[in-house]
XYZ file of C-alpha atoms in Angstrom:
666
model
C 3.609 -30.897 12.931
C 6.915 -30.424 14.752
C 10.217 -29.494 13.121
C 12.734 -30.870 15.613
C 15.466 -28.590 16.885
C 18.310 -31.012 16.152
C 21.422 -29.726 14.357
C 21.140 -29.644 10.596
C 23.540 -28.372 7.981
C 23.000 -24.690 7.378
C 21.428 -23.803 4.061
C 24.361 -21.620 3.030
C 27.871 -21.074 4.272
C 27.026 -17.521 5.221
C 23.579 -17.870 6.787
C 24.822 -17.108 10.303
C 26.721 -14.065 9.072
C 23.725 -12.778 7.120
C 21.400 -13.340 10.068
C 23.778 -11.538 12.406
C 24.098 -8.709 9.906
C 20.338 -8.205 10.108
C 20.620 -8.209 13.891
C 23.519 -5.787 14.198
C 22.398 -3.391 11.475
C 18.998 -3.206 13.165
C 20.308 -2.407 16.632
C 22.815 0.078 15.190
C 20.035 1.978 13.439
C 17.872 1.828 16.568
C 20.784 2.940 18.733
C 21.647 5.836 16.458
C 18.005 6.928 16.426
C 17.810 6.403 20.190
C 14.392 4.914 19.464
C 13.042 1.570 18.324
C 12.542 -2.082 19.166
C 15.688 -4.224 19.224
C 14.082 -7.273 20.829
C 12.250 -8.572 17.754
C 15.151 -7.765 15.427
C 17.564 -9.841 17.493
C 15.126 -12.692 18.059
C 13.320 -13.003 14.723
C 16.227 -12.248 12.376
C 16.711 -15.970 11.535
C 13.021 -16.212 10.619
C 12.995 -13.272 8.226
C 16.354 -14.365 6.819
C 15.054 -17.867 6.073
C 12.003 -16.443 4.355
C 13.825 -13.905 2.201
C 16.842 -16.067 1.400
C 15.095 -19.331 0.581
C 11.503 -18.648 -0.370
C 10.262 -15.124 -0.994
C 9.675 -14.431 -4.690
C 10.280 -10.704 -4.991
C 12.373 -8.668 -7.382
C 14.338 -5.931 -5.579
C 14.826 -4.239 -8.959
C 11.071 -4.186 -9.599
C 9.307 -4.374 -6.225
C 5.832 -4.025 -7.762
C 5.923 -6.837 -10.311
C 2.467 -8.302 -10.103
C 3.025 -11.988 -9.345
C 5.459 -11.347 -6.506
C 4.931 -12.931 -3.126
C 3.394 -10.543 -0.607
C 5.096 -10.089 2.743
C 3.348 -8.324 5.626
C 5.202 -7.445 8.813
C 2.220 -7.457 11.148
C 4.589 -6.794 14.053
C 5.349 -3.419 12.512
C 7.512 -2.312 15.421
C 10.134 -4.653 13.921
C 10.601 -2.230 11.030
C 14.375 -1.898 11.508
C 14.667 -5.656 10.929
C 12.633 -5.385 7.721
C 14.691 -2.449 6.419
C 17.957 -4.253 7.223
C 16.731 -7.363 5.407
C 15.660 -5.343 2.383
C 19.021 -3.585 2.402
C 21.101 -6.766 2.297
C 18.674 -8.252 -0.244
C 19.578 -5.524 -2.712
C 16.404 -3.430 -2.864
C 17.286 -0.500 -5.107
C 14.692 1.678 -3.382
C 16.791 1.701 -0.193
C 20.368 2.832 0.489
C 22.555 2.668 3.566
C 22.228 6.440 3.904
C 18.441 5.991 3.989
C 18.808 3.302 6.605
C 21.010 5.495 8.785
C 18.133 7.979 8.959
C 15.870 5.403 10.634
C 13.026 7.103 12.511
C 14.139 10.579 11.415
C 11.856 13.168 9.853
C 10.985 12.365 6.214
C 13.128 9.227 6.251
C 12.426 6.311 3.926
C 12.695 4.215 7.089
C 9.975 5.485 9.439
C 9.302 3.990 12.843
C 6.696 1.628 11.428
C 6.652 0.512 7.775
C 4.845 2.779 5.319
C 4.280 1.416 1.823
C 3.946 4.798 0.122
C 7.289 5.897 1.595
C 9.456 2.885 0.701
C 8.834 0.752 -2.429
C 9.062 -2.891 -1.424
C 7.008 -2.438 1.745
C 3.639 -3.939 0.848
C 1.494 -2.240 3.460
C 1.707 0.113 6.390
C 1.577 -1.736 9.708
C 1.915 -0.933 13.365
C -1.455 -1.325 15.075
C -0.990 -4.929 16.148
C -3.131 -7.657 14.646
C -4.178 -5.731 11.571
C -1.348 -7.195 9.509
C -2.713 -10.700 10.088
C -6.114 -9.669 8.751
C -4.540 -7.746 5.869
C -2.623 -10.896 4.939
C -5.915 -12.788 4.830
C -7.264 -10.152 2.439
C -4.224 -10.418 0.189
C -4.584 -14.199 0.082
C -8.256 -13.804 -0.867
C -7.243 -11.504 -3.728
C -4.636 -13.997 -4.949
C -7.079 -16.884 -5.052
C -9.693 -14.689 -6.722
C -7.312 -13.599 -9.475
C -5.888 -17.096 -9.908
C -9.409 -18.397 -10.446
C -9.976 -15.782 -13.135
C -6.680 -15.881 -15.004
C -5.202 -19.375 -14.598
C -7.021 -20.725 -17.611
C -3.809 -21.669 -19.389
C -1.579 -22.592 -16.459
C -0.488 -21.074 -13.182
C -0.350 -17.472 -14.295
C -1.241 -15.954 -10.904
C 0.572 -18.118 -8.404
C 2.118 -16.469 -5.365
C 2.114 -16.787 -1.612
C 1.232 -14.323 1.108
C 3.538 -14.385 4.130
C 2.864 -12.656 7.450
C 5.301 -12.308 10.336
C 3.532 -11.662 13.634
C 4.167 -11.820 17.356
C 2.332 -12.415 20.595
C 0.851 -8.928 20.657
C -0.683 -9.428 17.228
C -2.193 -12.723 18.260
C -3.675 -11.265 21.427
C -5.620 -8.654 19.473
C -9.147 -9.892 18.866
C -9.003 -8.931 15.193
C -6.515 -11.765 14.667
C -8.969 -14.357 15.916
C -11.634 -12.928 13.638
C -9.352 -13.021 10.605
C -7.853 -16.471 11.058
C -11.361 -17.911 11.419
C -12.232 -16.552 7.975
C -8.956 -17.760 6.438
C -9.484 -21.263 7.793
C -13.031 -21.430 6.471
C -11.916 -20.281 3.023
C -8.922 -22.695 3.048
C -6.483 -20.047 1.867
C -3.629 -22.491 1.457
C -1.255 -19.924 -0.050
C -1.334 -17.963 3.192
C 1.645 -18.750 5.433
C 2.057 -17.003 8.767
C 5.291 -17.005 10.766
C 4.788 -16.629 14.498
C 7.659 -15.011 16.390
C 6.969 -16.895 19.615
C 9.365 -15.579 22.252
C 7.034 -15.778 25.274
C 7.849 -12.176 26.248
C 5.973 -8.943 25.688
C 6.339 -5.345 26.823
C 4.805 -5.802 30.282
C 6.501 -9.123 31.055
C 5.856 -12.767 30.294
C 3.098 -13.685 27.859
C 1.749 -16.124 30.454
C 0.998 -13.164 32.720
C -1.916 -12.318 30.430
C -2.439 -15.230 28.056
C -2.825 -18.973 28.475
C -4.365 -20.354 25.276
C -2.918 -23.298 23.381
C -1.789 -21.826 20.039
C -1.703 -25.178 18.256
C -5.202 -26.138 19.352
C -6.534 -22.686 18.545
C -5.266 -22.665 14.958
C -6.261 -26.287 14.453
C -9.786 -25.477 15.586
C -9.967 -22.783 12.909
C -8.940 -25.266 10.221
C -5.303 -24.280 9.902
C -2.191 -26.349 9.371
C 0.182 -25.934 12.330
C 3.969 -26.433 12.323
C 6.315 -25.913 15.260
C 10.005 -24.981 15.002
C 11.601 -25.459 18.397
C 14.785 -23.557 17.640
C 14.330 -20.761 15.156
C 18.041 -19.911 15.325
C 18.520 -22.915 13.073
C 17.553 -21.343 9.773
C 17.423 -24.740 8.081
C 14.571 -25.741 10.359
C 12.644 -22.559 9.601
C 13.176 -22.980 5.877
C 12.056 -26.607 5.948
C 8.894 -25.587 7.788
C 8.089 -23.015 5.096
C 8.645 -25.660 2.421
C 6.185 -27.958 4.161
C 3.675 -25.125 4.513
C 3.736 -24.552 0.763
C 2.476 -28.099 0.246
C -0.508 -27.750 2.567
C -4.113 -27.590 1.379
C -4.906 -25.221 4.234
C -3.457 -21.944 5.543
C -0.423 -22.573 7.713
C 0.959 -21.021 10.864
C 4.571 -21.786 11.751
C 5.300 -21.201 15.412
C 8.978 -20.287 15.606
C 10.468 -20.430 19.090
C 12.759 -17.415 19.272
C 14.665 -15.591 22.003
C 13.784 -11.932 22.286
C 16.920 -9.772 22.305
C 19.092 -12.758 21.360
C 22.804 -12.158 21.968
C 22.353 -9.119 24.190
C 22.695 -8.999 27.956
C 18.953 -8.334 28.081
C 17.915 -11.374 26.068
C 14.777 -13.183 27.153
C 13.531 -10.172 29.147
C 10.911 -7.547 28.454
C 13.537 -4.817 28.950
C 14.817 -5.368 25.404
C 11.430 -5.105 23.706
C 11.230 -1.381 23.058
C 14.380 0.282 24.430
C 17.513 0.873 22.322
C 20.763 -0.783 23.313
C 23.439 1.683 24.384
C 26.911 1.667 22.741
C 28.362 -0.578 25.415
C 25.512 -3.093 25.014
C 25.863 -3.034 21.217
C 29.580 -3.795 21.515
C 28.802 -6.600 23.941
C 26.280 -7.963 21.431
C 28.921 -7.846 18.695
C 31.331 -9.758 20.925
C 28.716 -12.385 21.776
C 27.931 -12.876 18.083
C 31.627 -12.736 17.132
C 30.638 -10.019 14.694
C 33.601 -7.916 13.550
C 32.197 -6.061 10.535
C 32.387 -2.230 10.857
C 29.167 -0.370 11.771
C 26.645 0.159 8.978
C 28.602 -2.064 6.616
C 27.527 -5.099 4.612
C 30.242 -7.715 4.155
C 30.767 -8.953 0.555
C 29.973 -12.488 1.735
C 26.531 -11.299 2.856
C 25.946 -9.570 -0.475
C 26.916 -12.809 -2.211
C 24.698 -14.859 0.061
C 21.673 -12.618 -0.425
C 22.155 -12.189 -4.177
C 19.916 -15.230 -4.505
C 16.931 -13.003 -3.661
C 17.519 -10.882 -6.773
C 18.275 -13.900 -8.940
C 15.202 -15.859 -7.848
C 13.024 -12.779 -8.203
C 14.302 -11.998 -11.690
C 13.806 -15.623 -12.747
C 10.310 -15.619 -11.302
C 9.443 -12.409 -13.124
C 10.792 -13.801 -16.403
C 8.624 -16.874 -16.023
C 5.650 -14.664 -15.289
C 6.316 -12.575 -18.384
C 6.457 -15.734 -20.487
C 3.131 -16.814 -19.012
C 1.783 -13.356 -19.801
C 2.865 -13.727 -23.444
C 1.176 -17.127 -23.560
C -2.032 -15.600 -22.200
C -1.869 -12.849 -24.827
C -1.491 -15.359 -27.643
C -4.304 -17.601 -26.446
C -6.922 -15.158 -25.123
C -6.441 -11.508 -25.985
C -9.609 -10.502 -24.160
C -8.455 -12.092 -20.907
C -4.998 -10.606 -21.450
C -6.451 -7.122 -21.823
C -8.491 -7.619 -18.677
C -5.322 -8.527 -16.811
C -3.491 -5.445 -18.083
C -6.250 -3.163 -16.812
C -6.638 -4.927 -13.475
C -2.881 -5.011 -12.880
C -3.035 -1.225 -13.136
C -6.105 -1.138 -10.884
C -8.343 0.123 -13.647
C -11.896 -0.885 -12.839
C -14.909 -0.352 -15.055
C -17.367 2.430 -14.361
C -19.756 4.159 -16.729
C -22.491 6.674 -15.988
C -24.504 5.233 -18.866
C -25.210 2.199 -16.666
C -27.631 4.423 -14.780
C -29.293 6.240 -17.687
C -32.431 4.121 -17.385
C -32.693 4.387 -13.603
C -35.953 5.982 -12.546
C -36.088 8.584 -9.812
C -38.244 7.444 -6.923
C -40.449 9.759 -4.939
C -39.527 8.427 -1.530
C -36.791 5.893 -0.856
C -33.960 5.027 1.539
C -30.469 5.681 0.235
C -29.408 2.176 1.280
C -31.755 0.935 -1.464
C -30.581 3.522 -3.970
C -26.921 2.801 -3.358
C -27.515 -0.943 -3.511
C -28.978 -0.510 -6.992
C -25.996 1.599 -8.013
C -23.585 -0.973 -6.585
C -25.145 -3.848 -8.539
C -23.958 -2.337 -11.806
C -20.404 -1.930 -10.570
C -20.329 -5.525 -9.333
C -21.783 -6.928 -12.556
C -19.184 -5.167 -14.681
C -16.202 -5.974 -12.410
C -15.909 -9.630 -11.501
C -12.935 -9.037 -9.161
C -14.976 -6.516 -7.169
C -16.242 -8.184 -3.985
C -18.918 -7.183 -1.490
C -19.544 -8.238 2.067
C -21.173 -7.262 5.321
C -20.785 -8.131 8.990
C -23.845 -10.392 9.148
C -26.037 -7.478 8.018
C -26.452 -8.031 4.289
C -30.240 -7.930 4.541
C -30.032 -4.563 6.297
C -27.163 -2.780 4.576
C -28.058 -4.256 1.153
C -24.361 -4.442 0.275
C -24.275 -7.660 -1.726
C -24.171 -8.803 -5.333
C -27.677 -10.060 -5.908
C -26.679 -12.096 -8.965
C -23.552 -13.709 -7.509
C -22.786 -16.444 -5.019
C -20.640 -16.480 -1.909
C -16.881 -16.757 -2.131
C -15.943 -20.122 -0.614
C -13.100 -22.607 -0.884
C -15.114 -24.335 -3.626
C -16.433 -21.262 -5.445
C -13.617 -18.786 -5.940
C -15.681 -16.949 -8.542
C -18.194 -15.825 -5.901
C -18.257 -12.085 -5.286
C -19.970 -12.065 -1.881
C -17.962 -12.574 1.298
C -19.748 -13.585 4.473
C -17.708 -12.124 7.321
C -19.981 -12.942 10.221
C -20.124 -10.464 13.094
C -16.497 -9.430 12.616
C -16.507 -5.733 11.733
C -12.851 -4.990 12.502
C -11.463 -7.987 10.615
C -13.825 -7.246 7.741
C -12.419 -3.735 7.313
C -8.819 -4.961 7.632
C -9.375 -7.792 5.150
C -10.916 -5.215 2.812
C -7.625 -3.283 3.062
C -5.653 -6.404 2.179
C -7.836 -7.279 -0.806
C -7.551 -3.740 -2.148
C -3.836 -3.306 -1.395
C -3.022 -6.521 -3.239
C -4.041 -4.997 -6.552
C -6.356 -6.281 -9.255
C -9.270 -6.550 -6.840
C -11.600 -4.142 -5.126
C -13.696 -4.730 -2.024
C -16.655 -3.019 -0.421
C -17.807 -3.858 3.081
C -20.694 -2.756 5.254
C -22.221 -2.558 8.696
C -24.351 -0.085 10.672
C -22.941 3.417 11.151
C -22.969 3.090 14.927
C -20.634 0.106 14.541
C -18.201 2.003 12.350
C -16.176 2.517 15.513
C -15.170 -1.142 15.244
C -13.811 -0.401 11.753
C -12.283 3.006 12.295
C -8.746 1.879 13.088
C -8.669 -0.077 9.830
C -9.981 2.920 7.882
C -7.321 5.074 9.515
C -4.585 2.620 8.494
C -5.988 2.559 4.952
C -5.778 6.356 4.847
C -2.196 6.321 6.144
C -1.253 3.589 3.658
C -3.064 5.209 0.695
C -5.306 2.156 0.227
C -8.522 3.009 -1.689
C -10.774 0.603 0.194
C -14.526 1.220 0.350
C -16.735 0.973 3.430
C -20.489 1.516 3.602
C -22.318 2.334 6.824
C -26.112 2.283 6.824
C -28.703 3.166 9.499
C -27.229 6.615 9.709
C -29.220 8.580 12.335
C -31.530 8.457 15.335
C -34.294 7.694 12.831
C -33.476 4.001 13.221
C -35.757 4.472 16.209
C -36.662 1.433 18.257
C -33.153 -0.041 18.467
C -32.261 2.821 20.764
C -29.064 4.725 21.532
C -26.697 1.773 21.005
C -27.718 1.710 17.345
C -28.293 5.436 16.849
C -25.092 7.131 15.664
C -24.267 10.567 17.016
C -20.533 11.237 16.827
C -19.673 8.721 14.108
C -20.148 10.923 11.038
C -17.919 13.733 12.358
C -15.202 11.360 13.561
C -15.091 9.629 10.189
C -14.704 13.020 8.533
C -11.779 13.810 10.830
C -9.614 11.048 9.330
C -7.144 12.684 6.900
C -6.867 11.388 3.318
C -10.353 9.920 3.596
C -13.487 10.831 1.651
C -16.872 10.527 3.327
C -20.103 10.629 1.303
C -23.605 10.944 2.712
C -25.797 10.935 -0.403
C -29.250 12.458 -0.545
C -30.418 11.157 -3.919
C -29.629 8.831 -6.816
C -27.157 11.182 -8.481
C -25.192 11.603 -5.272
C -25.119 7.806 -4.857
C -23.638 7.438 -8.335
C -21.122 10.203 -7.617
C -20.054 8.342 -4.475
C -19.654 5.077 -6.410
C -17.774 6.854 -9.196
C -15.353 8.398 -6.721
C -14.835 5.151 -4.806
C -14.151 3.070 -7.921
C -11.652 5.576 -9.315
C -9.883 6.482 -6.098
C -6.265 5.354 -6.214
C -4.849 6.424 -2.863
C -7.666 7.339 -0.480
C -10.300 5.184 1.230
C -13.949 6.073 0.722
C -16.779 5.808 3.227
C -20.401 5.961 2.052
C -23.159 6.544 4.617
C -26.706 5.485 3.779
C -30.106 5.735 5.416
C -32.515 3.127 6.654
C -35.397 5.595 6.600
C -37.111 6.687 3.412
C -37.366 10.331 2.457
C -38.436 12.489 -0.472
C -35.984 12.710 -3.344
C -35.022 15.901 -5.172
C -33.272 16.018 -8.558
C -29.625 16.952 -8.942
C -27.113 17.562 -11.710
C -24.150 15.209 -11.775
C -21.562 17.925 -12.477
C -22.777 19.910 -9.501
C -22.900 16.913 -7.177
C -19.327 15.967 -8.165
C -18.170 19.154 -6.461
C -19.117 17.821 -3.041
C -21.594 20.628 -2.331
C -24.073 22.441 -4.528
C -27.334 24.375 -4.388
C -30.051 21.756 -4.672
C -32.980 24.074 -3.828
C -32.298 27.619 -5.027
C -33.826 30.914 -4.004
C -33.320 34.043 -6.095
C -32.997 36.505 -3.225
C -31.996 34.310 -0.336
C -31.187 35.704 3.076
C -30.070 32.391 4.456
C -28.137 29.291 3.389
C -29.114 25.929 4.839
C -26.503 23.185 4.477
C -27.783 19.633 4.841
C -26.633 16.090 4.089
C -28.359 12.812 3.357
C -31.931 12.498 4.516
C -31.765 15.914 6.147
C -31.733 17.522 2.694
C -35.419 16.671 2.372
C -36.001 18.012 5.867
C -34.169 21.230 4.990
C -36.328 21.777 1.919
C -39.456 21.415 4.041
C -37.969 23.937 6.443
C -37.316 26.389 3.589
C -40.968 26.254 2.594
C -42.031 26.875 6.181
C -39.558 29.761 6.520
C -41.242 31.504 3.599
C -44.297 31.926 5.787
C -42.032 33.735 8.250
C -40.811 36.026 5.451
C -37.343 34.446 5.504
C -35.960 33.420 2.134
C -33.515 30.535 2.186
C -31.840 28.147 -0.194
C -30.636 24.597 0.468
C -27.092 23.406 -0.149
C -26.630 19.659 -0.316
C -23.146 18.695 0.849
C -22.720 14.970 0.174
C -18.953 15.128 0.738
C -17.203 17.741 2.860
C -13.811 16.483 1.654
C -14.769 16.720 -2.002
C -16.068 20.228 -1.451
C -12.859 21.246 0.297
C -10.863 20.040 -2.726
C -12.593 22.603 -4.970
C -11.116 25.948 -5.896
C -11.719 29.102 -3.901
C -13.988 30.612 -6.540
C -16.397 27.691 -6.523
C -16.456 27.505 -2.753
C -17.247 31.200 -2.502
C -20.267 30.792 -4.797
C -21.655 28.097 -2.496
C -20.738 29.738 0.795
C -21.492 33.274 -0.329
C -21.188 35.131 2.936
C -24.870 34.949 3.827
C -25.945 33.655 7.214
C -25.720 29.875 7.211
C -27.483 27.115 9.115
C -26.471 23.444 9.107
C -28.893 20.569 9.555
C -27.490 17.112 10.207
C -28.867 14.691 12.762
C -25.462 14.116 14.340
C -22.933 15.946 16.502
C -22.989 19.651 15.656
C -19.439 20.689 16.591
C -17.722 20.299 13.177
C -20.381 22.334 11.383
C -19.264 25.596 12.997
C -16.611 25.690 10.269
C -19.379 26.618 7.828
C -22.447 27.501 9.838
C -23.505 30.352 12.100
C -26.209 28.192 13.644
C -26.249 24.390 13.861
C -29.138 21.960 14.100
C -28.239 18.463 15.232
C -27.985 16.259 18.273
C -25.260 16.342 20.902
C -26.503 13.619 23.202
C -27.313 9.937 22.875
C -30.616 8.928 21.330
C -33.768 7.297 22.647
C -35.607 4.084 21.923
C -38.968 4.672 20.288
C -40.787 5.071 17.012
C -38.588 7.051 14.588
C -41.091 9.917 14.334
C -41.417 10.076 18.104
C -37.645 10.147 18.598
C -37.227 12.932 16.028
C -39.996 14.925 17.685
C -38.482 14.368 21.143
C -35.235 15.993 20.016
C -37.043 18.914 18.326
C -35.895 17.853 14.875
C -39.191 17.911 12.984
C -39.413 20.475 10.147
C -41.829 22.597 12.198
C -39.652 22.655 15.301
C -36.475 23.279 13.283
C -38.233 26.189 11.569
C -39.184 27.650 14.943
C -35.593 27.354 16.164
C -34.162 29.006 13.059
C -36.774 31.764 13.092
C -36.078 32.596 16.737
C -32.335 32.641 16.121
C -32.616 34.693 12.928
C -34.851 37.384 14.427
C -32.706 37.637 17.528
C -29.733 38.409 15.290
C -31.665 41.013 13.339
C -32.877 42.636 16.523
C -29.357 42.680 17.889
C -30.152 40.538 20.891
């Protein structure tokens, strides 16, 4: 569908002035900071103006009201444009003094948007393409909640808007995400494409030659073209048409990067601030005479519609909420809890679970997960075409599709990166929780999304199975080595590698209740002997699982290596070395404990670590490390373990040699 670029009456008398205010405020902030991206702010200002002025249902006085529209700036380098738009829209969380501190230390206006820094920013963005996938996740959450709560009318009824550019679209994660959105027919997802045909290195055609319309059409999307995005009426009309579609919509808006500056339509304006002379020239070209860092009263009047529409929308939502309360108090109470991200979890669900002698933790955790899914119908599970292997699925539910919005299983296909990003969007939306899974060796595909979740304080959950070289025959491509340590290196991120049923429940408990940190749970394909544990001890992240009254040695182990460590302890007794085993399911949880507790676990005795992964991080705790610092081998699991000298007998020999050499002073 094409919106023709013929002249149309502007939507308001002041639309040009408001649009130019966004432009000039943005470049002034960028210029003052001597850092930023003026190109997108000058080119896409009419697009973001049209969205905020005419369509976006948000309340600047209450930026977290639940039924608001969600807006994601996938092109996060355009942050100055977003802050300027929020400023003229009357967001009470942002002042002109805040805006003047753009890109300065501890500013509310960092270089890329951060949701936990500035209320009104929905999600942290910056790594290109992720915002598109996050928007898909938010749209999934909306349709899931609407299906649950719209029993008495359109109670949950909002749109998700995403503004993206060429760089976002070139990232492969975008292709993955839009394929899923098209299949699910997420018609309340509307994406605005800032199509200026220029990127940092030059023309888009230097690297890209796909037909955007055909591509989106092939994925089942509605496509609209606006030839001249400077005409805000055309952009607004396109958004109106998109709202009526039965499919997700992309609106390609032809813009001019750096519009109004001497550098317009060149890559030079993408990421370099305009100097004072260039800013004055821009002002002259736009006939913009308002003093620097000032909002004209006409702009305030023009943009007051954002606050009015948002307040009206919130009032209507509150009336719908009262109607829900009067008609179905149980459903109302469910909404209240979910709107506050309170999900059900109860240890009594597992009181009848029987300990198994030998089992893989992927099976144990799957059993634990079933209870959480059964008791939380807005909790969704999915895997990257590996459900049968990771066992992350709701066995009693159906797939989420465009015809079955009550399904709790999402089939992502082999799209690990998009899966993790969509998970972030579902979780960030509120009222929903998501858990996704693939093999640990493929966690590298997901890591950037987990990192963004940690930065953005999004409590998403990811599960990675097939956790060591014991996956055997698949060989080094499927045998993780460095993945566990690198996941642990992500700040504000909790990693669990459970060794038994109790530790699996602890991991689930933590993940469900986490409010601002993502959780990663690592499970085994191989079976191993289970040892009992106390929940209170396991909740501390590390505890003595196999005590010894007069120990000379501590052995720290995780996951399946706990069973190996206990075998080693028994073999060490023959060598007259007394040792105890410390299970450390979560390094991060252990580090959050007080000094007194930590000193009882790490009591100053010689310490050995056993984990079939890279050894380097364990030197923080251990005097001697047992692990693997090279890629694996293809073969039977037992043969591979033996090849790397990681059998209990060979580990015992290595520890014994090391221990005696210390005692003998060698």
